[in-house]
Short mmCIF file of N, CA and C in Angstrom, two decimals:
data_model
loop_
_atom_site.label_atom_id
_atom_site.label_comp_id
_atom_site.label_asym_id
_atom_site.label_seq_id
_atom_site.Cartn_x
_atom_site.Cartn_y
_atom_site.Cartn_z
N MET A 178 10.07 -54.70 29.63
CA MET A 178 8.30 -54.65 28.95
C MET A 178 9.22 -52.58 29.61
N LYS A 179 8.85 -52.63 31.14
CA LYS A 179 8.47 -51.26 31.56
C LYS A 179 9.88 -49.86 31.04
N ARG A 180 10.95 -51.24 30.54
CA ARG A 180 11.93 -50.34 30.39
C ARG A 180 10.96 -49.37 28.44
N LEU A 181 11.09 -50.71 28.06
CA LEU A 181 10.81 -50.46 26.51
C LEU A 181 9.42 -49.74 26.31
N ILE A 182 8.54 -49.60 27.20
CA ILE A 182 7.28 -49.05 27.22
C ILE A 182 7.84 -47.29 27.74
N LEU A 183 8.90 -47.11 28.74
CA LEU A 183 9.14 -45.65 29.33
C LEU A 183 9.98 -45.40 27.87
N ILE A 184 10.62 -45.89 27.06
CA ILE A 184 10.98 -45.95 26.20
C ILE A 184 10.30 -45.10 25.02
N VAL A 185 9.33 -46.19 24.90
CA VAL A 185 8.66 -45.54 23.64
C VAL A 185 7.22 -44.29 23.71
N ILE A 186 7.16 -44.29 24.95
CA ILE A 186 6.69 -42.66 25.82
C ILE A 186 7.58 -41.90 25.42
N ALA A 187 9.03 -41.84 25.90
CA ALA A 187 9.59 -40.43 25.64
C ALA A 187 10.19 -40.34 23.91
N ILE A 188 9.99 -41.47 23.74
CA ILE A 188 10.10 -40.44 21.93
C ILE A 188 8.65 -40.40 21.66
N ALA A 189 7.64 -40.60 21.70
CA ALA A 189 6.42 -39.98 21.68
C ALA A 189 6.27 -38.43 21.83
N THR A 190 7.14 -38.36 23.05
CA THR A 190 6.38 -36.92 23.77
C THR A 190 8.08 -36.35 22.86
N VAL A 191 8.96 -36.90 22.66
CA VAL A 191 9.75 -36.27 21.30
C VAL A 191 9.42 -35.58 20.28
N VAL A 192 8.72 -36.33 19.86
CA VAL A 192 8.51 -36.88 18.60
C VAL A 192 7.28 -35.66 19.16
N ALA A 193 6.00 -35.60 19.31
CA ALA A 193 5.30 -34.52 19.34
C ALA A 193 5.89 -33.53 19.78
N ALA A 194 6.68 -32.90 20.58
CA ALA A 194 7.42 -31.56 20.92
C ALA A 194 7.69 -30.78 19.91
N TYR A 195 8.18 -31.74 18.38
CA TYR A 195 9.18 -31.48 17.65
C TYR A 195 7.79 -30.20 16.41
N ALA A 196 6.76 -32.18 16.80
CA ALA A 196 5.79 -30.97 15.57
C ALA A 196 5.15 -29.66 16.07
N GLN A 197 5.16 -29.46 17.49
CA GLN A 197 5.00 -28.20 17.78
C GLN A 197 5.47 -27.15 18.65
N ALA A 198 6.84 -27.19 17.67
CA ALA A 198 8.05 -26.48 17.58
C ALA A 198 7.71 -25.57 16.77
N GLY A 199 8.45 -24.01 17.76
CA GLY A 199 8.06 -22.75 16.83
C GLY A 199 6.80 -22.14 17.88
N LEU A 200 5.79 -23.18 18.25
CA LEU A 200 4.57 -22.65 18.93
C LEU A 200 4.59 -22.53 20.52
N GLN A 201 3.50 -21.37 20.47
CA GLN A 201 3.67 -21.53 21.80
C GLN A 201 3.24 -22.49 22.48
N ILE A 202 1.75 -23.00 21.88
CA ILE A 202 1.38 -23.88 23.34
C ILE A 202 2.46 -25.43 23.49
N ASN A 203 3.27 -25.23 22.36
CA ASN A 203 3.99 -26.85 22.96
C ASN A 203 4.11 -26.16 24.73
N SER A 204 4.69 -25.27 24.29
CA SER A 204 5.09 -25.52 26.88
C SER A 204 3.63 -26.16 27.43
N ILE A 205 2.88 -26.26 27.15
CA ILE A 205 1.98 -26.51 28.06
C ILE A 205 1.81 -28.34 27.74
N PHE A 206 2.53 -29.05 26.42
CA PHE A 206 2.43 -29.84 26.61
C PHE A 206 4.05 -30.95 26.77
N GLY A 207 3.88 -32.34 27.60
CA GLY A 207 5.06 -32.56 27.46
C GLY A 207 5.20 -32.70 28.99
N GLY A 208 4.47 -32.76 29.38
CA GLY A 208 4.45 -33.48 31.23
C GLY A 208 4.34 -32.35 32.04
N LYS A 209 4.34 -31.27 31.32
CA LYS A 209 4.50 -30.23 32.52
C LYS A 209 3.86 -30.12 33.50
N TYR A 210 2.56 -30.04 33.15
CA TYR A 210 1.55 -30.67 34.69
C TYR A 210 0.94 -31.13 34.84
N SER A 211 1.57 -32.29 34.84
CA SER A 211 1.19 -33.96 35.32
C SER A 211 1.74 -34.21 36.73
N ALA A 212 1.60 -33.25 37.44
CA ALA A 212 1.55 -33.57 38.36
C ALA A 212 -0.16 -33.22 38.84
N ASP A 213 -0.68 -32.18 38.98
CA ASP A 213 -2.01 -31.69 38.64
C ASP A 213 -2.81 -32.93 38.05
N SER A 214 -3.67 -33.40 39.49
CA SER A 214 -4.52 -34.38 39.35
C SER A 214 -5.55 -33.76 38.33
N THR A 215 -5.82 -32.36 38.19
CA THR A 215 -7.13 -32.46 37.55
C THR A 215 -6.69 -31.79 35.99
N VAL A 216 -5.52 -32.02 35.66
CA VAL A 216 -5.20 -32.33 33.87
C VAL A 216 -5.06 -33.71 33.87
N THR A 217 -5.45 -33.71 32.08
CA THR A 217 -5.54 -34.40 31.14
C THR A 217 -4.78 -34.40 29.85
N GLU A 218 -3.80 -35.31 29.66
CA GLU A 218 -2.66 -34.61 28.60
C GLU A 218 -2.89 -35.76 28.30
N THR A 219 -3.20 -35.24 26.77
CA THR A 219 -2.59 -36.86 25.53
C THR A 219 -2.03 -36.69 24.60
N MET A 220 -0.97 -37.31 23.95
CA MET A 220 0.09 -37.05 23.31
C MET A 220 0.07 -38.50 22.17
N MET A 221 -0.42 -38.25 20.92
CA MET A 221 -0.35 -39.89 19.77
C MET A 221 0.87 -39.17 19.16
N SER A 222 1.44 -39.80 18.84
CA SER A 222 2.06 -40.37 16.88
C SER A 222 2.51 -41.67 16.83
N GLY A 223 3.03 -41.59 15.83
CA GLY A 223 3.46 -43.23 15.33
C GLY A 223 2.72 -43.68 14.42
N ASN A 224 2.52 -44.97 14.58
CA ASN A 224 1.18 -46.12 14.31
C ASN A 224 0.32 -45.80 15.02
N GLN A 225 -0.34 -44.79 15.08
CA GLN A 225 -1.59 -45.14 15.86
C GLN A 225 -2.92 -45.22 14.57
N ARG A 226 -3.60 -46.56 15.24
CA ARG A 226 -5.40 -46.26 14.08
C ARG A 226 -5.95 -45.03 13.90
N PHE A 227 -6.27 -44.51 15.68
CA PHE A 227 -6.97 -43.42 15.03
C PHE A 227 -6.14 -41.85 14.19
N LEU A 228 -4.76 -41.95 14.34
CA LEU A 228 -4.18 -41.37 13.21
C LEU A 228 -3.99 -41.64 11.71
N LYS A 229 -3.69 -42.40 11.39
CA LYS A 229 -3.73 -43.36 10.01
C LYS A 229 -5.37 -42.58 9.76
N LYS A 230 -6.74 -43.31 10.08
CA LYS A 230 -7.88 -43.12 9.85
C LYS A 230 -8.29 -41.56 9.56
N HIS A 231 -7.47 -40.31 10.34
CA HIS A 231 -7.61 -38.99 10.05
C HIS A 231 -6.43 -38.34 9.47
N TYR A 232 -5.67 -39.45 8.33
CA TYR A 232 -4.34 -38.57 8.22
C TYR A 232 -3.38 -38.14 9.15
N LEU A 233 -3.39 -38.12 10.06
CA LEU A 233 -2.65 -37.13 10.82
C LEU A 233 -1.72 -38.26 11.13
N SER A 234 -0.57 -36.99 11.69
CA SER A 234 0.80 -38.12 12.26
C SER A 234 0.78 -37.46 13.71
N THR A 235 0.11 -36.18 14.73
CA THR A 235 -0.31 -35.74 15.51
C THR A 235 -1.18 -35.30 16.29
N PHE A 236 -1.67 -35.48 17.27
CA PHE A 236 -3.11 -35.47 18.26
C PHE A 236 -2.12 -35.04 19.24
N ALA A 237 -2.58 -34.06 20.13
CA ALA A 237 -1.63 -33.56 21.89
C ALA A 237 -3.47 -32.80 22.20
N THR A 238 -4.10 -33.43 23.15
CA THR A 238 -5.17 -32.44 23.45
C THR A 238 -4.41 -32.13 25.53
N PHE A 239 -5.20 -31.00 25.83
CA PHE A 239 -5.14 -30.45 26.95
C PHE A 239 -6.40 -30.45 27.36
N LYS A 240 -6.74 -30.89 28.80
CA LYS A 240 -7.76 -30.15 29.59
C LYS A 240 -7.71 -30.15 30.60
N GLY A 241 -7.93 -28.47 31.57
CA GLY A 241 -7.69 -28.38 32.49
C GLY A 241 -8.89 -27.48 33.03
N PRO A 242 -8.52 -27.88 34.58
CA PRO A 242 -10.05 -26.34 35.12
C PRO A 242 -9.78 -24.98 34.09
N ALA A 243 -10.71 -24.17 34.33
CA ALA A 243 -10.51 -23.30 33.53
C ALA A 243 -10.15 -21.91 34.69
N ALA A 244 -10.98 -22.26 35.96
CA ALA A 244 -10.37 -21.01 36.83
C ALA A 244 -9.15 -20.81 37.35
N LYS A 245 -7.98 -22.19 36.86
CA LYS A 245 -6.69 -22.33 36.77
C LYS A 245 -5.76 -22.02 35.90
N TYR A 246 -6.14 -22.74 34.87
CA TYR A 246 -5.27 -22.49 33.44
C TYR A 246 -5.77 -21.89 32.27
N ALA A 247 -6.63 -21.03 32.73
CA ALA A 247 -7.67 -20.49 31.39
C ALA A 247 -6.47 -19.03 30.56
N SER A 248 -6.16 -18.35 32.05
CA SER A 248 -5.64 -17.29 31.54
C SER A 248 -3.61 -17.57 31.81
N VAL A 249 -3.26 -19.08 32.04
CA VAL A 249 -2.00 -18.71 31.21
C VAL A 249 -2.06 -19.57 29.59
N ILE A 250 -3.69 -20.54 29.02
CA ILE A 250 -3.35 -21.04 27.97
C ILE A 250 -3.77 -19.95 27.07
N GLN A 251 -4.75 -19.25 27.03
CA GLN A 251 -5.63 -18.18 26.49
C GLN A 251 -3.95 -17.13 25.47
N PRO A 252 -3.33 -16.40 26.45
CA PRO A 252 -2.57 -15.57 24.79
C PRO A 252 -1.34 -16.59 24.80
N LEU A 253 -0.92 -18.03 24.85
CA LEU A 253 -0.71 -19.30 24.36
C LEU A 253 -1.18 -19.40 22.86
N VAL A 254 -2.56 -19.68 22.84
CA VAL A 254 -3.29 -19.92 22.11
C VAL A 254 -3.67 -18.96 21.26
N LEU A 255 -3.83 -17.46 21.62
CA LEU A 255 -4.11 -16.48 20.35
C LEU A 255 -2.70 -15.93 19.90
N ALA A 256 -1.62 -16.11 20.90
CA ALA A 256 -0.43 -16.04 20.14
C ALA A 256 0.02 -16.67 18.86
N ASP A 257 -0.04 -17.52 18.71
CA ASP A 257 0.26 -18.82 17.68
C ASP A 257 -1.49 -18.62 17.17
N GLY A 258 -2.37 -18.17 17.74
CA GLY A 258 -3.42 -17.85 16.53
C GLY A 258 -3.21 -16.44 15.59
N ALA A 259 -1.89 -15.75 16.15
CA ALA A 259 -2.05 -14.51 14.95
C ALA A 259 -1.15 -14.49 13.61
N HIS A 260 -0.86 -15.69 13.68
CA HIS A 260 0.20 -16.60 12.57
C HIS A 260 -1.19 -17.18 11.76
N ALA A 261 -2.33 -17.43 11.90
CA ALA A 261 -3.42 -18.14 11.22
C ALA A 261 -3.67 -17.80 10.00
N THR A 262 -4.27 -19.22 9.11
CA THR A 262 -4.35 -18.54 7.82
C THR A 262 -5.66 -18.74 7.34
N GLY A 263 -6.15 -19.52 8.63
CA GLY A 263 -7.75 -19.25 9.05
C GLY A 263 -7.89 -19.43 10.20
N ARG A 264 -9.08 -18.64 10.30
CA ARG A 264 -9.66 -18.81 12.02
C ARG A 264 -11.23 -18.87 12.06
N ASN A 265 -11.62 -19.18 13.41
CA ASN A 265 -13.11 -19.49 13.42
C ASN A 265 -12.92 -18.92 15.01
N ILE A 266 -13.24 -17.60 15.81
CA ILE A 266 -12.93 -17.15 17.15
C ILE A 266 -14.05 -16.71 17.59
N ARG A 267 -14.18 -16.60 18.69
CA ARG A 267 -15.78 -16.39 19.96
C ARG A 267 -15.04 -15.87 20.78
N TYR A 268 -16.04 -15.08 20.82
CA TYR A 268 -15.53 -14.36 22.39
C TYR A 268 -16.58 -14.40 23.63
N SER A 269 -16.98 -13.49 25.21
CA SER A 269 -17.74 -13.54 25.67
C SER A 269 -17.43 -12.63 27.23
N ASP A 270 -17.63 -11.64 27.36
CA ASP A 270 -17.50 -11.26 28.27
C ASP A 270 -16.09 -10.74 28.32
N GLY A 271 -15.64 -10.79 27.22
CA GLY A 271 -13.62 -10.39 27.09
C GLY A 271 -13.10 -11.63 27.64
N LYS A 272 -13.48 -12.83 27.15
CA LYS A 272 -12.75 -14.07 27.37
C LYS A 272 -12.98 -14.69 26.07
N LEU A 273 -11.38 -14.99 25.34
CA LEU A 273 -11.67 -16.19 24.38
C LEU A 273 -12.24 -17.48 24.54
N ARG A 274 -13.68 -17.45 23.71
CA ARG A 274 -14.32 -19.18 24.47
C ARG A 274 -14.63 -20.33 23.71
N TYR A 275 -13.94 -19.59 22.18
CA TYR A 275 -13.67 -20.47 20.97
C TYR A 275 -12.59 -20.13 20.59
N ALA A 276 -11.91 -21.40 19.70
CA ALA A 276 -10.97 -20.46 18.70
C ALA A 276 -11.03 -22.56 18.10
N PHE A 277 -10.79 -22.28 16.70
CA PHE A 277 -10.27 -22.81 15.37
C PHE A 277 -9.42 -22.06 14.75
N PHE A 278 -8.06 -22.55 14.62
CA PHE A 278 -6.67 -22.03 14.02
C PHE A 278 -6.69 -23.11 12.89
N ILE A 279 -6.19 -22.73 11.27
CA ILE A 279 -5.14 -23.24 10.90
C ILE A 279 -4.29 -22.65 10.89
N LEU A 280 -3.35 -23.08 11.16
CA LEU A 280 -2.00 -22.54 10.88
C LEU A 280 -1.00 -22.79 9.43
N PRO A 281 0.11 -22.27 9.27
CA PRO A 281 -0.01 -22.31 8.35
C PRO A 281 1.14 -24.11 8.45
N SER A 282 1.33 -24.04 7.02
CA SER A 282 1.72 -26.06 6.95
C SER A 282 3.09 -25.76 6.91
N VAL A 283 3.46 -26.68 7.38
CA VAL A 283 5.12 -26.56 6.68
C VAL A 283 5.22 -28.30 6.13
N GLU A 284 6.69 -27.68 5.98
CA GLU A 284 7.49 -28.86 5.03
C GLU A 284 8.19 -29.57 5.60
N ARG A 285 7.67 -31.49 5.75
CA ARG A 285 8.97 -31.73 5.91
C ARG A 285 8.62 -33.44 5.95
N ASN A 286 10.16 -33.45 5.31
CA ASN A 286 10.36 -35.03 4.55
C ASN A 286 9.89 -35.15 2.74
N GLY A 287 9.31 -33.55 2.41
CA GLY A 287 9.04 -33.51 1.05
C GLY A 287 7.64 -33.51 1.05
N GLN A 288 6.42 -33.38 2.44
CA GLN A 288 5.28 -33.73 2.01
C GLN A 288 5.28 -31.54 2.59
N THR A 289 3.95 -31.44 2.80
CA THR A 289 2.60 -30.40 3.03
C THR A 289 2.15 -30.99 4.30
N ILE A 290 2.86 -30.63 5.41
CA ILE A 290 1.61 -31.23 6.79
C ILE A 290 1.03 -29.67 7.23
N ASN A 291 -0.28 -30.02 7.61
CA ASN A 291 -1.52 -29.11 7.57
C ASN A 291 -1.51 -29.55 8.83
N ARG A 292 -1.11 -28.01 9.67
CA ARG A 292 -0.88 -28.18 11.08
C ARG A 292 -3.35 -27.14 11.80
N TYR A 293 -3.35 -27.68 12.68
CA TYR A 293 -4.10 -27.23 13.25
C TYR A 293 -4.49 -27.21 15.07
N LEU A 294 -5.10 -25.37 15.08
CA LEU A 294 -5.49 -25.67 16.91
C LEU A 294 -6.71 -25.23 17.27
N TYR A 295 -6.95 -26.02 17.75
CA TYR A 295 -8.26 -25.58 19.05
C TYR A 295 -8.35 -25.40 19.98
N TYR A 296 -9.54 -24.76 20.47
CA TYR A 296 -9.18 -24.23 22.31
C TYR A 296 -11.38 -23.85 22.20
N ILE A 297 -11.35 -24.13 23.60
CA ILE A 297 -12.13 -24.38 24.55
C ILE A 297 -12.24 -23.67 25.58
N ASN A 298 -13.63 -22.88 26.05
CA ASN A 298 -12.93 -22.67 27.50
C ASN A 298 -15.08 -22.22 27.60
N ASN A 299 -15.24 -23.61 27.92
CA ASN A 299 -16.44 -23.60 28.71
C ASN A 299 -16.85 -23.70 30.20
N GLU A 300 -16.07 -22.05 30.49
CA GLU A 300 -16.60 -21.04 32.08
C GLU A 300 -17.64 -21.66 32.57
N GLY A 301 -18.65 -21.31 31.56
CA GLY A 301 -20.25 -21.85 32.05
C GLY A 301 -20.68 -22.99 32.22
N ALA A 302 -20.03 -23.88 32.21
CA ALA A 302 -20.93 -25.55 32.25
C ALA A 302 -20.62 -25.88 34.12
N ARG A 303 -20.91 -27.75 34.12
CA ARG A 303 -20.81 -27.27 35.42
C ARG A 303 -19.83 -27.98 35.73
N LYS A 304 -18.69 -28.55 35.05
CA LYS A 304 -17.64 -28.32 35.80
C LYS A 304 -17.03 -27.65 34.55
N PRO A 305 -16.19 -26.33 34.92
CA PRO A 305 -15.58 -25.38 33.34
C PRO A 305 -14.49 -25.78 33.24
N SER A 306 -13.71 -26.15 32.10
CA SER A 306 -12.34 -26.80 31.53
C SER A 306 -11.73 -25.71 30.41
N VAL A 307 -10.84 -25.93 30.35
CA VAL A 307 -10.16 -25.24 29.21
C VAL A 307 -9.70 -26.35 29.19
N ILE A 308 -9.79 -26.64 26.95
CA ILE A 308 -9.32 -27.83 26.79
C ILE A 308 -8.66 -26.82 25.03
N VAL A 309 -7.39 -27.40 24.57
CA VAL A 309 -6.82 -27.31 23.91
C VAL A 309 -6.17 -28.78 22.55
N ILE A 310 -6.67 -28.68 21.18
CA ILE A 310 -5.68 -29.88 20.39
C ILE A 310 -5.72 -28.95 19.15
N TYR A 311 -4.40 -29.76 19.43
CA TYR A 311 -3.57 -29.50 19.05
C TYR A 311 -3.25 -30.95 17.51
N PHE A 312 -3.57 -30.61 16.08
CA PHE A 312 -2.82 -32.13 15.45
C PHE A 312 -2.09 -31.75 14.22
N GLU A 313 -1.78 -32.42 13.62
CA GLU A 313 -1.67 -32.14 12.16
C GLU A 313 -0.83 -32.93 11.40
N GLY A 314 -0.77 -33.06 10.18
CA GLY A 314 -0.74 -34.27 9.28
C GLY A 314 -1.38 -33.98 8.26
N ARG A 315 -1.46 -34.47 6.93
CA ARG A 315 -2.28 -34.73 5.79
C ARG A 315 -4.08 -34.02 5.68
N ILE A 316 -4.19 -33.74 6.51
CA ILE A 316 -5.83 -33.85 6.72
C ILE A 316 -6.08 -32.26 5.71
N ARG A 317 -7.16 -32.21 5.71
CA ARG A 317 -7.74 -30.90 4.51
C ARG A 317 -8.50 -29.72 6.09
N PRO A 318 -8.55 -29.22 5.57
CA PRO A 318 -9.25 -27.86 6.68
C PRO A 318 -10.49 -28.67 7.01
N GLU A 319 -11.24 -28.89 6.06
CA GLU A 319 -12.63 -29.17 6.06
C GLU A 319 -13.27 -30.49 6.95
N LYS A 320 -11.55 -31.59 6.87
CA LYS A 320 -12.01 -33.03 7.34
C LYS A 320 -11.50 -32.83 8.98
N ALA A 321 -10.63 -31.69 9.01
CA ALA A 321 -9.91 -31.05 10.47
C ALA A 321 -11.35 -31.04 11.12
N SER A 322 -12.38 -29.95 10.64
CA SER A 322 -13.49 -29.14 10.79
C SER A 322 -14.02 -30.88 11.45
N GLU A 323 -14.23 -31.36 10.90
CA GLU A 323 -15.23 -32.31 10.79
C GLU A 323 -14.92 -33.36 11.56
N LEU A 324 -13.90 -33.47 12.54
CA LEU A 324 -13.01 -34.26 12.80
C LEU A 324 -13.63 -33.55 14.92
N ILE A 325 -13.40 -32.17 14.29
CA ILE A 325 -13.28 -31.66 16.08
C ILE A 325 -14.93 -31.67 15.83
N ASN A 326 -15.81 -31.21 15.53
CA ASN A 326 -16.90 -31.43 15.79
C ASN A 326 -17.09 -33.31 16.00
N SER A 327 -16.82 -34.10 15.78
CA SER A 327 -17.45 -35.79 16.21
C SER A 327 -16.73 -35.45 16.83
N MET A 328 -16.17 -35.35 17.99
CA MET A 328 -15.33 -35.72 18.66
C MET A 328 -16.50 -34.76 19.87
N TYR A 329 -17.58 -33.73 19.82
CA TYR A 329 -18.06 -33.50 20.56
C TYR A 329 -19.67 -33.60 20.13
N LYS A 330 -20.20 -34.48 19.92
CA LYS A 330 -21.16 -35.17 19.56
C LYS A 330 -22.09 -35.39 21.02
#
């Protein structure tokens, strides 16, 4: 049973990494920071209820301390955002605080896959953190924004 679980996790990681192929943020996912107990990473793909409900094929999150990871992640997010077809960005004190990017869609198995990247640096919070959320699927832009807003209510 343990072996089956490990195989499923490995396949999910490969699928999620494939989904983000060509993106700079790909370098923060896949367990690169798993040894850091202050980091939380989530990767979802396949037949998950959450994914089906929101018309997604991939959902990945990263959360870590702002002091340690903002300077690493901000340039990656901005590099991917430079190719965005839509954006909502906020800076404060010369630092990127919030970004929501609609990335160029891709064709996969005859379907158009929409891709989104969300970033928040809440450096002023009691526990300052940097959060990255990447997701893709048939979800439309207006529903993508609603999904992000619903997660932080």
